[in-house]
PDB file of C-alpha atoms and ligand atoms in Angstrom:
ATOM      1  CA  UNK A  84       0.000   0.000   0.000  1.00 72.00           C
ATOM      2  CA  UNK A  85       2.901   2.634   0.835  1.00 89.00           C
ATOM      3  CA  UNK A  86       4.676   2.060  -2.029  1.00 94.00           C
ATOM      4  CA  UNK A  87       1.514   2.063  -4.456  1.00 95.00           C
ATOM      5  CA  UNK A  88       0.649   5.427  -2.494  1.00 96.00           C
ATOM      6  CA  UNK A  89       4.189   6.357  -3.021  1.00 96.00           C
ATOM      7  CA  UNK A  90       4.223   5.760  -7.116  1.00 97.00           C
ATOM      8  CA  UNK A  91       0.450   7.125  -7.427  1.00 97.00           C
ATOM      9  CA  UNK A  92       2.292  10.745  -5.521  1.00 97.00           C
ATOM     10  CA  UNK A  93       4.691  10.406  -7.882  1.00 97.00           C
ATOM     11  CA  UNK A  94       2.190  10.252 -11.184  1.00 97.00           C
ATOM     12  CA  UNK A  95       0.038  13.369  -9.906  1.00 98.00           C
ATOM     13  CA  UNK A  96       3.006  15.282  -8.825  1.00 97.00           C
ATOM     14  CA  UNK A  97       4.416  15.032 -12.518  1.00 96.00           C
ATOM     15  CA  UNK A  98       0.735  15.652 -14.459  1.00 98.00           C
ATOM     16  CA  UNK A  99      -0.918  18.635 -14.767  1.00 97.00           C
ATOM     17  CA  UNK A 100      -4.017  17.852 -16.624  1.00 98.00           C
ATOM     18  CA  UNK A 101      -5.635  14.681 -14.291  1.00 98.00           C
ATOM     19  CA  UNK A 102      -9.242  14.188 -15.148  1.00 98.00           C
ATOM     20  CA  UNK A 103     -10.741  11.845 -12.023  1.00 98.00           C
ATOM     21  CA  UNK A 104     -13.482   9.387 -13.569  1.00 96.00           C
ATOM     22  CA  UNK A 105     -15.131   7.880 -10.392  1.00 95.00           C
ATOM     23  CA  UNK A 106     -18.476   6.382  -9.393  1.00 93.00           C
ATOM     24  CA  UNK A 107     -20.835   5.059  -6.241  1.00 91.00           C
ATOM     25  CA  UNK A 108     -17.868   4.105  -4.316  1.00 93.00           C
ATOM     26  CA  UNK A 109     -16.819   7.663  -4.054  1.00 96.00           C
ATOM     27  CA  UNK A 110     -20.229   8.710  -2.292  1.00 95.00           C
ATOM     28  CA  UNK A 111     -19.935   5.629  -0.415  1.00 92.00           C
ATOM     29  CA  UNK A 112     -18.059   6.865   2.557  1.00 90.00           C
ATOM     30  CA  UNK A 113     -20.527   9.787   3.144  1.00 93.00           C
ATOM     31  CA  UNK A 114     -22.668   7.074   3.828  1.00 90.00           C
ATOM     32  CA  UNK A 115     -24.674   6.762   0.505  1.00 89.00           C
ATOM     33  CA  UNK A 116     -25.565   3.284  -0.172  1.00 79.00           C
ATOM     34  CA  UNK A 117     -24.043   2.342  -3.762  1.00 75.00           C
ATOM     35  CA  UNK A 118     -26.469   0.066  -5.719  1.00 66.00           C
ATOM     36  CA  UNK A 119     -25.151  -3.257  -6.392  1.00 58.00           C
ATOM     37  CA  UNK A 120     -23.282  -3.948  -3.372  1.00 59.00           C
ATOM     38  CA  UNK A 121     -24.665  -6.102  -0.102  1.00 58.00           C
ATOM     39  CA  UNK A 122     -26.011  -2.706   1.949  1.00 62.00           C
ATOM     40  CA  UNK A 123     -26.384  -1.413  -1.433  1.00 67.00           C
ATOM     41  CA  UNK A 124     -30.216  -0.110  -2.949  1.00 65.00           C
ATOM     42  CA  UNK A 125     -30.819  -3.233  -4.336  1.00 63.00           C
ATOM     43  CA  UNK A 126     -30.485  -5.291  -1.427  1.00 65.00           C
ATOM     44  CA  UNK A 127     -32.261  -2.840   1.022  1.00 67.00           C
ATOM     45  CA  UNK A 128     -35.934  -4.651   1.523  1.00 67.00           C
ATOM     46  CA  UNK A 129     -38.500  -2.388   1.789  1.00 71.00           C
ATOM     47  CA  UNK A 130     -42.500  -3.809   1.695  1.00 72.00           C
ATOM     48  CA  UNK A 131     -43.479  -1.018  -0.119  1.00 79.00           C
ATOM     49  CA  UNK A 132     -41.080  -1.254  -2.957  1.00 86.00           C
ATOM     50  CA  UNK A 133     -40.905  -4.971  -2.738  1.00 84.00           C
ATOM     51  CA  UNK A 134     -42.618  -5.823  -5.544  1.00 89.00           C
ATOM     52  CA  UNK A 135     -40.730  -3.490  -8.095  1.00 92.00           C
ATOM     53  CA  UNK A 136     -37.349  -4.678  -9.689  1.00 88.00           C
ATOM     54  CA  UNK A 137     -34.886  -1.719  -8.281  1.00 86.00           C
ATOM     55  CA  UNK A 138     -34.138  -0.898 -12.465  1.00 90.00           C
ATOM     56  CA  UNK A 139     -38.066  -0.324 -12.917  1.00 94.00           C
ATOM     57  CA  UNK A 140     -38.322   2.316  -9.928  1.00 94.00           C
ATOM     58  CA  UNK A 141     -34.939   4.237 -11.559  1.00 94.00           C
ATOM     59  CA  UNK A 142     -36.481   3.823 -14.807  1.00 97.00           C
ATOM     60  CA  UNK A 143     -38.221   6.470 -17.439  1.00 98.00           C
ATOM     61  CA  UNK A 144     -41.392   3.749 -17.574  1.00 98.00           C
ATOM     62  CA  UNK A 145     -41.600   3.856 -13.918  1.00 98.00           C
ATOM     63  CA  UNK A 146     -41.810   7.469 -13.973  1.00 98.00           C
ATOM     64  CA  UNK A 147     -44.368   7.691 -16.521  1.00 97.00           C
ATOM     65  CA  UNK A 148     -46.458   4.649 -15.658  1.00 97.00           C
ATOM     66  CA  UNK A 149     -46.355   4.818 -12.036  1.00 97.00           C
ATOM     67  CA  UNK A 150     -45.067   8.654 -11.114  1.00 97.00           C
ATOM     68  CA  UNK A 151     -46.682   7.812  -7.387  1.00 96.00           C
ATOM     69  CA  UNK A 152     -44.294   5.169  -6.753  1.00 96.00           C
ATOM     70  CA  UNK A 153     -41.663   6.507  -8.479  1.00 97.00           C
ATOM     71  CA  UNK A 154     -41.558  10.171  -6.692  1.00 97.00           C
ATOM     72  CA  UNK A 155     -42.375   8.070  -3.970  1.00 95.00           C
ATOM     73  CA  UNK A 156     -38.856   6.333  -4.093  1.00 94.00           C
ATOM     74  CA  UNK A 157     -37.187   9.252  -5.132  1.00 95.00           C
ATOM     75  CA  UNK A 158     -38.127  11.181  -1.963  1.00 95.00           C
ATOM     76  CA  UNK A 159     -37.109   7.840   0.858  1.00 92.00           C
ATOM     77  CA  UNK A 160     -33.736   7.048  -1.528  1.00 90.00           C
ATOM     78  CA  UNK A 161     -32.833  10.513  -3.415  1.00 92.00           C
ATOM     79  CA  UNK A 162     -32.710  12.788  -1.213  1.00 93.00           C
ATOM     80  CA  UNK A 163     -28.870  13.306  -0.387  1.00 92.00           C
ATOM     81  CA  UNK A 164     -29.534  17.020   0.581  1.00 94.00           C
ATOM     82  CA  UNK A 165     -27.479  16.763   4.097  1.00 94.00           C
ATOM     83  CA  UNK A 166     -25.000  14.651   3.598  1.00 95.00           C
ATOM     84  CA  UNK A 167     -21.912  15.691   3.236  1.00 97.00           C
ATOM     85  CA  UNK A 168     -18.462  15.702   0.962  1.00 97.00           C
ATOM     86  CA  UNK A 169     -15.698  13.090   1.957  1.00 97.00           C
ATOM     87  CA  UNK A 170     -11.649  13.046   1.748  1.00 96.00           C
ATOM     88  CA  UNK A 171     -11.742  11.820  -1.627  1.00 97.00           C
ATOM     89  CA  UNK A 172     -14.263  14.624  -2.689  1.00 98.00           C
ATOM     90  CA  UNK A 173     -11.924  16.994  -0.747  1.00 97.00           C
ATOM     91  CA  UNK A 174      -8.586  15.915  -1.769  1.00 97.00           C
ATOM     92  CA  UNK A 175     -10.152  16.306  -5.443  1.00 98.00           C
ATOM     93  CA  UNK A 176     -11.176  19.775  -5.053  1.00 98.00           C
ATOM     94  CA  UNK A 177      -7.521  20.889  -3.910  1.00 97.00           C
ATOM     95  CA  UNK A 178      -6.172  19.341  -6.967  1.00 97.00           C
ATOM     96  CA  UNK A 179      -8.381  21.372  -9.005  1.00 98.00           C
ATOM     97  CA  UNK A 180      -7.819  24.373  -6.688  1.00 98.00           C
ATOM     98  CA  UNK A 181      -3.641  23.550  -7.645  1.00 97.00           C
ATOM     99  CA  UNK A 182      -4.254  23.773 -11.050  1.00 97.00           C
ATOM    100  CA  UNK A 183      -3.317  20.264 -12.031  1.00 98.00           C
ATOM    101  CA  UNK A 184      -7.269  19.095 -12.370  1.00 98.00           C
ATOM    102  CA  UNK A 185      -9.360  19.717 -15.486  1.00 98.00           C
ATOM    103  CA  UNK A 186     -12.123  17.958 -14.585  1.00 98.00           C
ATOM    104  CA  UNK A 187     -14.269  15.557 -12.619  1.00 98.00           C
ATOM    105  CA  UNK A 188     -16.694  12.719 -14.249  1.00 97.00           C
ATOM    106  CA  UNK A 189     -19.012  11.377 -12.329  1.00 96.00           C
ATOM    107  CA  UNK A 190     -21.618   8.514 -12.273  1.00 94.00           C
ATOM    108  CA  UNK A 191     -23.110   9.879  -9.195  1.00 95.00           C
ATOM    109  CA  UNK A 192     -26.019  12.144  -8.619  1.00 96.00           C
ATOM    110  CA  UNK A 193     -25.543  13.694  -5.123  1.00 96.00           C
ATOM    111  CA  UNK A 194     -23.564  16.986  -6.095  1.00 97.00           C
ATOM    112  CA  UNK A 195     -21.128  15.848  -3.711  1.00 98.00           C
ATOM    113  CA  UNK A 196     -18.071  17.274  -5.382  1.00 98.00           C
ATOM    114  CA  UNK A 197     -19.683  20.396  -5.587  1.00 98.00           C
ATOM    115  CA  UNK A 198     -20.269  20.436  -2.262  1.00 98.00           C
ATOM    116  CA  UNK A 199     -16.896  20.024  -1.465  1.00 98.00           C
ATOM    117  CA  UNK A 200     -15.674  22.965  -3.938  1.00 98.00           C
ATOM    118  CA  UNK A 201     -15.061  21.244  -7.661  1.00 98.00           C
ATOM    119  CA  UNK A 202     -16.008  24.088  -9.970  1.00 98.00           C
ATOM    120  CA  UNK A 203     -15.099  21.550 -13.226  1.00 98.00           C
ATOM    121  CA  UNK A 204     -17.942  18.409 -12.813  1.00 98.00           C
ATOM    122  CA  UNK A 205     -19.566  16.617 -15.553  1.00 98.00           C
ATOM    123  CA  UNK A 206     -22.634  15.052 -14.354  1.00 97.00           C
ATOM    124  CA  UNK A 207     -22.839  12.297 -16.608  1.00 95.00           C
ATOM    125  CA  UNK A 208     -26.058  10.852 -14.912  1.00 95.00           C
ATOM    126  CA  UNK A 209     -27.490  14.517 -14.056  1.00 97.00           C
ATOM    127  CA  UNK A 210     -28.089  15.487 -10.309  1.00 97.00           C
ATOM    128  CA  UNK A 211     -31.024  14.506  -8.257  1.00 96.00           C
ATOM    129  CA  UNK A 212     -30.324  18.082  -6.889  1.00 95.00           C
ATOM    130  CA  UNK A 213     -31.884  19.770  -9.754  1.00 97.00           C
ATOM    131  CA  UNK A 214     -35.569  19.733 -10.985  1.00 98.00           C
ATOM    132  CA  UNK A 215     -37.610  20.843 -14.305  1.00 98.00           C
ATOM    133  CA  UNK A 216     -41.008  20.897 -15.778  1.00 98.00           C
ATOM    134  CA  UNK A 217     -41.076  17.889 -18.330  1.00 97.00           C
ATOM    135  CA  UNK A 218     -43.733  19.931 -20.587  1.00 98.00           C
ATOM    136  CA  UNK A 219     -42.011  23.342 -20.433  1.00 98.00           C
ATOM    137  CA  UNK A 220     -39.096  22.852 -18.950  1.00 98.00           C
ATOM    138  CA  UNK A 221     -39.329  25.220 -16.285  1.00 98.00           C
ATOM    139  CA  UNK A 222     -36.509  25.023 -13.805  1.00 98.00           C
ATOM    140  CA  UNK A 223     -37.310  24.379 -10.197  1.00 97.00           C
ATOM    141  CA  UNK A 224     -35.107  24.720  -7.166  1.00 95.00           C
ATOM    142  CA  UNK A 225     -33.388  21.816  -5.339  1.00 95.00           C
ATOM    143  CA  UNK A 226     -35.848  21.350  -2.662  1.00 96.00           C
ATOM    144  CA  UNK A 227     -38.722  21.078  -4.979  1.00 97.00           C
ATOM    145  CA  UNK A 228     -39.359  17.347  -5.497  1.00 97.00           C
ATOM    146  CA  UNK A 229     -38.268  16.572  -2.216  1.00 97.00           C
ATOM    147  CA  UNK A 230     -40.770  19.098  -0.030  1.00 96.00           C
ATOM    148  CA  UNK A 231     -43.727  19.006  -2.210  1.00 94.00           C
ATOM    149  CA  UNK A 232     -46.383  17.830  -1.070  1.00 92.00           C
ATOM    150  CA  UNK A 233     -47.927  16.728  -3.940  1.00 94.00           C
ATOM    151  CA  UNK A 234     -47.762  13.161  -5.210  1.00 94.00           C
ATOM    152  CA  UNK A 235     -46.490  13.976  -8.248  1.00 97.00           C
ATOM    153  CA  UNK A 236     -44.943  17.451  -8.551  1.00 97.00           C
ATOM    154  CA  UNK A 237     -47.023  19.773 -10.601  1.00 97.00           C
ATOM    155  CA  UNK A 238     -45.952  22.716 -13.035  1.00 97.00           C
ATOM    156  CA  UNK A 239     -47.621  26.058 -13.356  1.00 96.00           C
ATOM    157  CA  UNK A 240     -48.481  24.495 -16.577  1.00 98.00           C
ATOM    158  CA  UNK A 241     -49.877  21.525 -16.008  1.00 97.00           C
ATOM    159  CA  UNK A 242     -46.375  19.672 -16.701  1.00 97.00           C
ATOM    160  CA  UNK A 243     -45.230  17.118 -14.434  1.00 97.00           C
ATOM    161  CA  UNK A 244     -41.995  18.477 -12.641  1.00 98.00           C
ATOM    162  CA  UNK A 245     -39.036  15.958 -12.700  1.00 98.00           C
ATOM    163  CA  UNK A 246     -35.565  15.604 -11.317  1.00 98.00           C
ATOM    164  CA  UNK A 247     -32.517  16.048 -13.715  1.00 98.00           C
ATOM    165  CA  UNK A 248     -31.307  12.527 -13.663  1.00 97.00           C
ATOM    166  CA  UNK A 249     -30.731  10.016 -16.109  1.00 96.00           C
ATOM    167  CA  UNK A 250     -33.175   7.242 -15.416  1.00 97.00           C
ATOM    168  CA  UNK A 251     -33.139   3.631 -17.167  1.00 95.00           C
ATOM    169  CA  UNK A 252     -33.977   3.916 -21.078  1.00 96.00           C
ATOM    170  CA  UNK A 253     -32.470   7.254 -21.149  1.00 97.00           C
ATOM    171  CA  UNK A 254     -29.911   8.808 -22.931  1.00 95.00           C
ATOM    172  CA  UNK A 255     -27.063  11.161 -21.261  1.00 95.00           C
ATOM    173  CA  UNK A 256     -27.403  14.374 -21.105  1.00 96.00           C
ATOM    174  CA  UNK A 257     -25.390  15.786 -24.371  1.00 97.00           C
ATOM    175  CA  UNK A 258     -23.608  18.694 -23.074  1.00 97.00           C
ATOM    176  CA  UNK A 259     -21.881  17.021 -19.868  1.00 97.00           C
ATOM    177  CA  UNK A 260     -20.851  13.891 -22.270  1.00 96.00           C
ATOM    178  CA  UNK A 261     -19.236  16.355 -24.369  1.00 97.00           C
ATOM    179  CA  UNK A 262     -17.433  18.341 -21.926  1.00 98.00           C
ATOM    180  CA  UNK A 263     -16.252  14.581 -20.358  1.00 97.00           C
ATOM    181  CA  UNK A 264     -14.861  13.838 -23.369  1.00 97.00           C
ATOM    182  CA  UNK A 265     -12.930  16.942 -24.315  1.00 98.00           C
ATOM    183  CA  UNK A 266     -11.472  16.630 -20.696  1.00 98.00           C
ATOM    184  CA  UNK A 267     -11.018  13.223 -21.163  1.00 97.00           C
ATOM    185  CA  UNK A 268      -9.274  13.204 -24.441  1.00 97.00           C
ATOM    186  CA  UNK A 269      -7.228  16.235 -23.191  1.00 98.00           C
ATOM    187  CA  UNK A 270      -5.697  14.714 -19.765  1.00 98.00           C
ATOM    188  CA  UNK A 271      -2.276  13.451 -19.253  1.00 97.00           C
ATOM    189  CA  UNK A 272      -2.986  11.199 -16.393  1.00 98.00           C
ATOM    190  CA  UNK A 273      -7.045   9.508 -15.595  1.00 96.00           C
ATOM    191  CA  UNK A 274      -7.191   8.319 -12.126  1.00 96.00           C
ATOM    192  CA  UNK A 275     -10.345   5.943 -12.186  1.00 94.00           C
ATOM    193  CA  UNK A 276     -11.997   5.552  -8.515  1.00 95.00           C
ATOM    194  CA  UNK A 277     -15.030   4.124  -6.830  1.00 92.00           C
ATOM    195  CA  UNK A 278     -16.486   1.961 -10.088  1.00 89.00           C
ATOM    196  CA  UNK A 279     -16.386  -1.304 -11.290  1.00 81.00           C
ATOM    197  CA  UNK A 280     -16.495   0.068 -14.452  1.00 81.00           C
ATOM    198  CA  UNK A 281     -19.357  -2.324 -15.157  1.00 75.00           C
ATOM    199  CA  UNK A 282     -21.704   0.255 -16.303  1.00 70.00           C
ATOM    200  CA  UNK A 283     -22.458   1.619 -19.846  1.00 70.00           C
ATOM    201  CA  UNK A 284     -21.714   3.844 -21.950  1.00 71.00           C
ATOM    202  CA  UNK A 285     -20.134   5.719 -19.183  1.00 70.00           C
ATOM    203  CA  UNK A 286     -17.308   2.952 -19.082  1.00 75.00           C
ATOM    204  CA  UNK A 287     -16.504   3.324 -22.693  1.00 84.00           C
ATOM    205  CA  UNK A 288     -15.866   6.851 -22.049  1.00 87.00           C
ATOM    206  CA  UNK A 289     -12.011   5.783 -20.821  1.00 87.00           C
ATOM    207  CA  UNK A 290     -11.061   4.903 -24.307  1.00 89.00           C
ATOM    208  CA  UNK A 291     -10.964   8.562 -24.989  1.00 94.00           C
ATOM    209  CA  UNK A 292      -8.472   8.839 -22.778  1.00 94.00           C
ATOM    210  CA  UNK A 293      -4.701   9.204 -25.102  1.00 93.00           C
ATOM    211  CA  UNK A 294      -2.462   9.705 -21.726  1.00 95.00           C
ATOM    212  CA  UNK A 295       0.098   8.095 -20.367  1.00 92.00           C
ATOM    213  CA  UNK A 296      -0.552   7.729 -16.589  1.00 96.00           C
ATOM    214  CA  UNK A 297      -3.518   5.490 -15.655  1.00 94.00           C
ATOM    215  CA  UNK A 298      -4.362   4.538 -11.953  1.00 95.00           C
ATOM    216  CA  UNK A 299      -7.563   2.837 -10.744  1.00 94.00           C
ATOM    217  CA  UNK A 300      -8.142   3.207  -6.769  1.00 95.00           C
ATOM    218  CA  UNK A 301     -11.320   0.697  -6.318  1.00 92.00           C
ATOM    219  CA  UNK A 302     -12.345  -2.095  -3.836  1.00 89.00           C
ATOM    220  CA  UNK A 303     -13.089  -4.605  -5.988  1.00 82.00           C
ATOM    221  CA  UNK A 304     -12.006  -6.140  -9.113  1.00 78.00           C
ATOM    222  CA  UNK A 305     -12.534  -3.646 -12.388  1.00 74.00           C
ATOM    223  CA  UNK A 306     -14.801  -4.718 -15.406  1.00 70.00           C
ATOM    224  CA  UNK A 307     -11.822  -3.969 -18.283  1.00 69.00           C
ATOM    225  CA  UNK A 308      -8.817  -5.291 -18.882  1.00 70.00           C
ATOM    226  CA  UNK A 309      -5.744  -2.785 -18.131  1.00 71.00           C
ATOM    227  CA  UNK A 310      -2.566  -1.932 -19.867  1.00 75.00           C
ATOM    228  CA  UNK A 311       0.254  -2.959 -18.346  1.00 78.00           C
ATOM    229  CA  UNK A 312       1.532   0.033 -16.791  1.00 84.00           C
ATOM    230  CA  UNK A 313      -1.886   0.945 -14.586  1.00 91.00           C
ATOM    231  CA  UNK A 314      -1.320   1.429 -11.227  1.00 94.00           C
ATOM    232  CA  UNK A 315      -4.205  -0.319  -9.651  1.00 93.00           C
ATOM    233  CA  UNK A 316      -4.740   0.072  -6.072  1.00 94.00           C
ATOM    234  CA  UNK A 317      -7.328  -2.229  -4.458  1.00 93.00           C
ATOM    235  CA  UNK A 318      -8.528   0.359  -1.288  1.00 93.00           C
ATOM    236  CA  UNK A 319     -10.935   2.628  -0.594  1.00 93.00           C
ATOM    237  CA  UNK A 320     -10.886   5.532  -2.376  1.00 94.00           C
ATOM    238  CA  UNK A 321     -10.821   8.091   0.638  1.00 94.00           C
ATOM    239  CA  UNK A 322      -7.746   6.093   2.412  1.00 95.00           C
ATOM    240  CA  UNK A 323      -5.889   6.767  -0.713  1.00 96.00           C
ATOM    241  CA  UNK A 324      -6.730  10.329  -1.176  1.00 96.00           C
ATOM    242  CA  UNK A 325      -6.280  10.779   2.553  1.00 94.00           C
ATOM    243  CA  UNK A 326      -3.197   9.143   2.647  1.00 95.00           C
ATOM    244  CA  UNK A 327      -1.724  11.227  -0.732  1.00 94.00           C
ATOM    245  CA  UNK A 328      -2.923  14.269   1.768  1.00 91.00           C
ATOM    246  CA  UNK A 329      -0.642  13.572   4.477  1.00 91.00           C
ATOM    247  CA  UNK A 330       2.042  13.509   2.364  1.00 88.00           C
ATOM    248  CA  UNK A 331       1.196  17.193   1.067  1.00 75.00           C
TER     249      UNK A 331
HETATM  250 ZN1   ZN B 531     -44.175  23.474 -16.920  1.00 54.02          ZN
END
């Protein structure tokens, strides 16, 4: 572990465009359950949402066949308004702060790194902290979904008010893609962190990637095969980061 922390000091110290590509197991430690793992959202039980497959209630048919359940699920498992950034969102926001970050792409829609200061973020799966009118497309505050009192969130218009996330059967949003992948294709070292890399198209997005430096800081085994030269360090991603602190 030293030594890997040692050679992964060594990589940022000599890059000074690192794009950080991360997913659940970077809101993990703030204590947001991921969705695939044992304590993760698929493996919570819950009577009321027994009966729905977890991809149905995060999906765009859920929220137009069933918008009671699915606002419904959105308000008990969405709502990450008070929780709060970790060392690896920190330790990310001084890089950028230093100058040697371009950009942050994450899976994850808890506005976590913003939280924590990252001014460069591409939401590749939108933020649950956003809302808009699905008729007009009337933007509505943060709070909205998640205080109404209304089943389903209404519009001045009539419009049935949504959060900005990319459900199941959706595509990405086009501009934060794009930005990704100019960062992406633009970066001399990609540290990959808190994914499995298991989900797509966000996991094809690496290929865009032309630099030299690769590290991957996850628990568990990753879903592509890597070059040679990765650094691949098999911790959690805030020990890392908080470790790569101490040593300034
Ligand atoms: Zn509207």
């Amino acid at each position: 572990m030293e030594e890997q922390i040692r050679q992964l000091k060594e990589m940022i110290d000599c890059s000074t465009k690192i794009v950080f590509f991360g997913g659940a197991g970077v809101s993990t430690e703030s204590g947001i359950p991921d969705f695939r793992s044992k304590d993760g959202l698929y493996n919570q039980h819950d009577i009321q949402f027994d009966q729905y497959r977890p991809e149905y209630l995060l999906s765009h048919s859920c929220l137009v066949d069933k918008p009671e359940v699915y606002f419904e699920f959105h308000r008990q498992k969405m709502d990450t308004r008070n929780i709060k950034p970790n060392r690896a969102h920190e330790y990310l926001a001084k890089l950028e702060q230093k100058g040697k970050l371009i950009g942050v792409v994450t899976q994850n829609i808890d506005g976590l790194h913003q939280k924590a200061g990252s001014k460069k973020v591409f939401e590749i799966h939108g933020s649950a902290l956003r809302n808009y009118c699905m008729n007009c497309g009337k933007k509505y505050d943060r709070d909205y979904i998640f205080d109404s009192k209304e089943a389903i969130p209404t519009c001045s218009c009539g419009g049935c008010i949504r959060p900005d996330i990319t459900l199941y059967e959706e595509g990405l949003p086009e501009d934060q893609v794009q930005g990704a992948l100019k960062a992406l294709s633009e970066a001399d070292m990609l540290i990959i962190g808190g994914t499995s890399l298991t989900v797509y198209p966000a996991a094809s997005f690496i290929n865009y990637f032309r630099g030299e430096r690769l590290a991957v800081i996850n628990e568990s085994e990753i879903g592509i095969k890597a070059a040679e030269n990765t650094l691949i360090i098999k911790r959690k991603i805030g020990e890392v980061f908080d470790a790569l602190d101490q040593m300034g």
